[in-house]
């Protein structure tokens, strides 16, 4: 049971004095995020699938919240001194009843009504049901949501035969659609408990940032789309190109060294990792590479298969890397590699190709996934299977393990939380029509994207704690080492720095090309490559002077 349910589990809602009004609003806001935000489950009248919707009926038919919402809305409209309250069936009815009970508790004599879309074809053949508004009575129209205002306008039209005076309109959530004002007369007082911005579904303006430096072109050739997350520390950045080279920059963006991999046309599509004084990465040529962090000198290169599209994970204690390797013909295996010499320690075959980054699970497991939806826990010592579960669709993003829980994004559109020791499903949360994500975790939260939002979910049960809008799909979220800021980027060219605790935008930047990688993070900076061929570096603290150096690097 979460805090929202515990806080409102008594038979009567708390009184709404000045000291508790803000608390009550926060209880309802949290409950809306928990119960009412639905992803890829709603359709338009012409059959198009919506990215998201708000279904407040999931909350309004819970008695405690219906009563609490009624008391909050009554607090907003009581000064209008209404005689009648009502709206369009079906959505307005629980709102109406909640407000009527709140008014009755104060001894106010207020009546309610409900409006049909069309007059009933039999019985009393009414369009306005319930109490019929008296002539010149004061009416407030209510609804669960305000969008374009057409529903309110339809209710006003149905009330015209009664000569009632519509003095106000109130809803739980107002989309603040400009069309509302063109359909509903400005003399009608309009109020709501929340706007989309209050719920994190619409962004507040954020300061524009400037890069510390832009290095490029990182990729030159027919195919310039980067897939590789750079490595970053306070000394600089090591980044990879899909056109086959790896480049190291200092903290000002000046090039220090550059190397090519064997099959440079296929490039590098995995994250770059750091172990002691080495940089490790996998090429799409099927080789696993180890180079010197300071000079780029090749230490070893081991051919593991036909191609490697999944980033490796490193066990620092054992000095071993675990890599998903593809062999063609939709076959793959997981290989354990000795980091000292690049030797293969063991391999475990899989029945499908793999593009999912593995994750370590303490004390001695590694969890892997593949395109057939199979998630497996392997022994780090010999690759033997500890447990295996099959999810409904492909798993192509990064696997993340935090304590006892394994998180995997699936092409069924759900983030799946599994017991890391048994594989048992703990919960799953629908976030999109399909999901290719790199979940990140900190402080009991898991950060993952939907189609047009970044969401912070409770690791315990998958409930939403905050949402932050994005202008497109976000693949991964980078979190700074102190767990205060997270950075993400969309496939429409936007970069956002968000507050980890609230999702509020600290700054944003808009580039020319798409971003489809997880940002690299250091103590004070972040960096990521874009589809425009450039590598961008930013200060996490906010807008910065862009004159810090760096520039074009020749493809040599």
Coordinates of N, CA and C in Angstrom, one line a residue, residues 56 60 69-70 72-78 80 82 84-100 110-115 117 139-147 151-156 159 166-173 180 188-193:
X56 N -9.7 9.6 -15.6 CA -10.0 10.0 -14.2 C -11.1 9.1 -13.6
X60 N -12.2 8.5 -9.8 CA -13.5 9.1 -9.3 C -14.4 8.0 -8.8
X69 N -12.0 14.8 -3.9 CA -12.0 15.6 -5.1 C -13.2 16.5 -5.0
X70 N -14.4 16.0 -4.5 CA -15.6 16.8 -4.4 C -15.4 18.0 -3.4
X72 N -12.5 19.4 -2.6 CA -11.5 20.3 -3.2 C -12.2 21.2 -4.2
X73 N -13.0 20.6 -5.1 CA -13.7 21.4 -6.1 C -14.8 22.3 -5.5
X74 N -15.5 21.9 -4.5 CA -16.4 22.7 -3.8 C -15.7 23.9 -3.2
X75 N -14.5 23.7 -2.7 CA -13.7 24.8 -2.1 C -13.4 25.9 -3.2
X76 N -13.3 25.4 -4.5 CA -13.0 26.4 -5.6 C -14.3 27.1 -6.0
X77 N -15.5 26.6 -5.9 CA -16.6 27.2 -6.5 C -17.7 27.7 -5.5
X78 N -17.4 27.5 -4.2 CA -18.5 27.8 -3.2 C -18.8 29.3 -3.2
X80 N -19.1 31.2 -5.7 CA -20.1 31.5 -6.8 C -21.5 31.3 -6.3
X82 N -23.6 28.6 -6.1 CA -24.5 28.0 -7.1 C -25.7 27.4 -6.5
X84 N -27.4 25.0 -8.7 CA -27.3 23.7 -9.3 C -25.9 23.4 -9.8
X85 N -25.6 22.1 -9.8 CA -24.3 21.7 -10.3 C -24.5 20.4 -11.1
X86 N -23.9 20.3 -12.3 CA -24.0 19.2 -13.1 C -23.2 19.3 -14.4
X87 N -23.3 18.2 -15.2 CA -22.6 18.2 -16.5 C -23.0 17.0 -17.3
X88 N -22.2 16.7 -18.3 CA -22.5 15.7 -19.3 C -22.2 14.3 -18.8
X89 N -23.2 13.4 -19.0 CA -23.0 12.0 -18.6 C -21.9 11.5 -19.6
X90 N -21.0 10.7 -19.1 CA -20.9 9.9 -18.0 C -19.9 10.5 -17.0
X91 N -19.0 11.3 -17.6 CA -17.8 11.7 -16.8 C -18.1 12.7 -15.7
X92 N -19.1 13.5 -15.9 CA -19.4 14.5 -14.9 C -20.1 14.0 -13.7
X93 N -20.7 12.8 -13.8 CA -21.6 12.4 -12.7 C -20.9 12.1 -11.3
X94 N -19.8 11.4 -11.3 CA -19.1 11.2 -10.0 C -18.6 12.6 -9.5
X95 N -18.2 13.5 -10.4 CA -17.7 14.8 -9.9 C -18.9 15.5 -9.3
X96 N -20.1 15.5 -9.9 CA -21.2 16.2 -9.4 C -21.6 15.7 -8.0
X97 N -21.7 14.4 -7.9 CA -22.1 13.8 -6.6 C -21.1 14.1 -5.5
X98 N -19.8 14.1 -5.8 CA -18.8 14.4 -4.8 C -18.9 15.9 -4.3
X99 N -19.2 16.8 -5.2 CA -19.4 18.2 -4.8 C -20.7 18.4 -4.0
X100 N -21.7 17.7 -4.4 CA -23.0 17.8 -3.7 C -22.9 17.4 -2.3
X110 N -27.7 22.7 -2.4 CA -27.3 22.7 -3.8 C -27.9 21.4 -4.4
X111 N -28.4 21.5 -5.6 CA -29.0 20.3 -6.3 C -28.2 20.0 -7.5
X112 N -28.4 18.8 -8.1 CA -27.6 18.4 -9.2 C -28.4 17.9 -10.4
X113 N -27.8 17.8 -11.5 CA -28.4 17.3 -12.7 C -27.3 16.6 -13.6
X114 N -27.8 15.9 -14.6 CA -27.0 15.2 -15.6 C -27.5 15.4 -17.0
X115 N -26.7 15.6 -18.0 CA -27.1 15.9 -19.3 C -26.7 14.8 -20.2
X117 N -26.3 13.1 -24.1 CA -25.8 13.6 -25.4 C -27.1 13.9 -26.3
X139 N -26.0 28.2 -12.1 CA -25.6 26.9 -12.5 C -24.0 26.9 -12.7
X140 N -23.4 25.9 -12.1 CA -22.0 25.6 -12.4 C -21.9 24.3 -13.1
X141 N -21.3 24.3 -14.3 CA -21.1 23.0 -15.0 C -19.8 22.4 -14.6
X142 N -19.8 21.1 -14.4 CA -18.6 20.4 -14.0 C -18.3 19.2 -14.9
X143 N -17.0 18.8 -14.9 CA -16.6 17.7 -15.7 C -15.3 17.2 -15.1
X144 N -14.9 16.0 -15.6 CA -13.6 15.5 -15.1 C -12.4 16.2 -15.8
X145 N -12.5 16.4 -17.1 CA -11.5 17.1 -17.9 C -12.1 18.3 -18.7
X146 N -11.3 19.3 -18.8 CA -11.6 20.4 -19.8 C -10.5 20.3 -20.9
X147 N -11.0 20.2 -22.1 CA -10.1 20.2 -23.3 C -10.5 21.4 -24.2
X151 N -17.8 20.1 -24.8 CA -18.7 19.4 -23.8 C -19.4 20.5 -23.0
X152 N -18.7 21.5 -22.5 CA -19.3 22.5 -21.7 C -20.3 23.3 -22.6
X153 N -19.9 23.6 -23.8 CA -20.8 24.3 -24.7 C -22.1 23.5 -25.0
X154 N -22.0 22.1 -25.1 CA -23.1 21.3 -25.3 C -24.1 21.3 -24.1
X155 N -23.5 21.3 -22.9 CA -24.3 21.4 -21.7 C -25.1 22.7 -21.6
X156 N -24.4 23.8 -22.0 CA -25.0 25.1 -22.0 C -26.2 25.1 -22.9
X159 N -29.2 23.4 -21.6 CA -29.8 24.2 -20.5 C -30.6 25.4 -20.9
X166 N -25.6 30.2 -16.4 CA -24.4 29.5 -16.2 C -23.3 30.5 -15.7
X167 N -22.9 30.3 -14.5 CA -22.0 31.3 -13.9 C -20.6 30.7 -13.8
X168 N -20.4 29.4 -13.9 CA -19.0 28.9 -13.7 C -18.9 27.5 -14.3
X169 N -17.7 27.0 -14.5 CA -17.3 25.7 -15.0 C -16.1 25.2 -14.2
X170 N -16.1 24.0 -13.7 CA -15.1 23.5 -12.9 C -14.7 22.0 -13.3
X171 N -13.5 21.7 -13.3 CA -13.0 20.3 -13.7 C -11.9 19.9 -12.8
X172 N -11.6 18.6 -12.8 CA -10.4 18.1 -12.0 C -9.1 18.6 -12.7
X173 N -9.1 18.4 -14.1 CA -7.9 18.7 -14.8 C -8.3 19.6 -16.0
X180 N -11.1 26.4 -25.8 CA -12.1 26.5 -24.8 C -12.7 27.9 -24.7
X188 N -18.2 33.1 -18.0 CA -18.3 31.9 -17.2 C -16.9 31.7 -16.5
X189 N -17.0 31.7 -15.1 CA -15.8 31.6 -14.3 C -15.3 30.1 -14.5
X190 N -14.0 30.0 -14.8 CA -13.4 28.6 -15.0 C -12.4 28.3 -14.0
X191 N -12.5 27.1 -13.4 CA -11.5 26.7 -12.4 C -11.3 25.2 -12.5
X192 N -10.1 24.8 -11.9 CA -9.8 23.4 -11.9 C -8.8 23.1 -10.8
X193 N -8.6 21.9 -10.5 CA -7.6 21.5 -9.5 C -6.2 21.5 -10.1

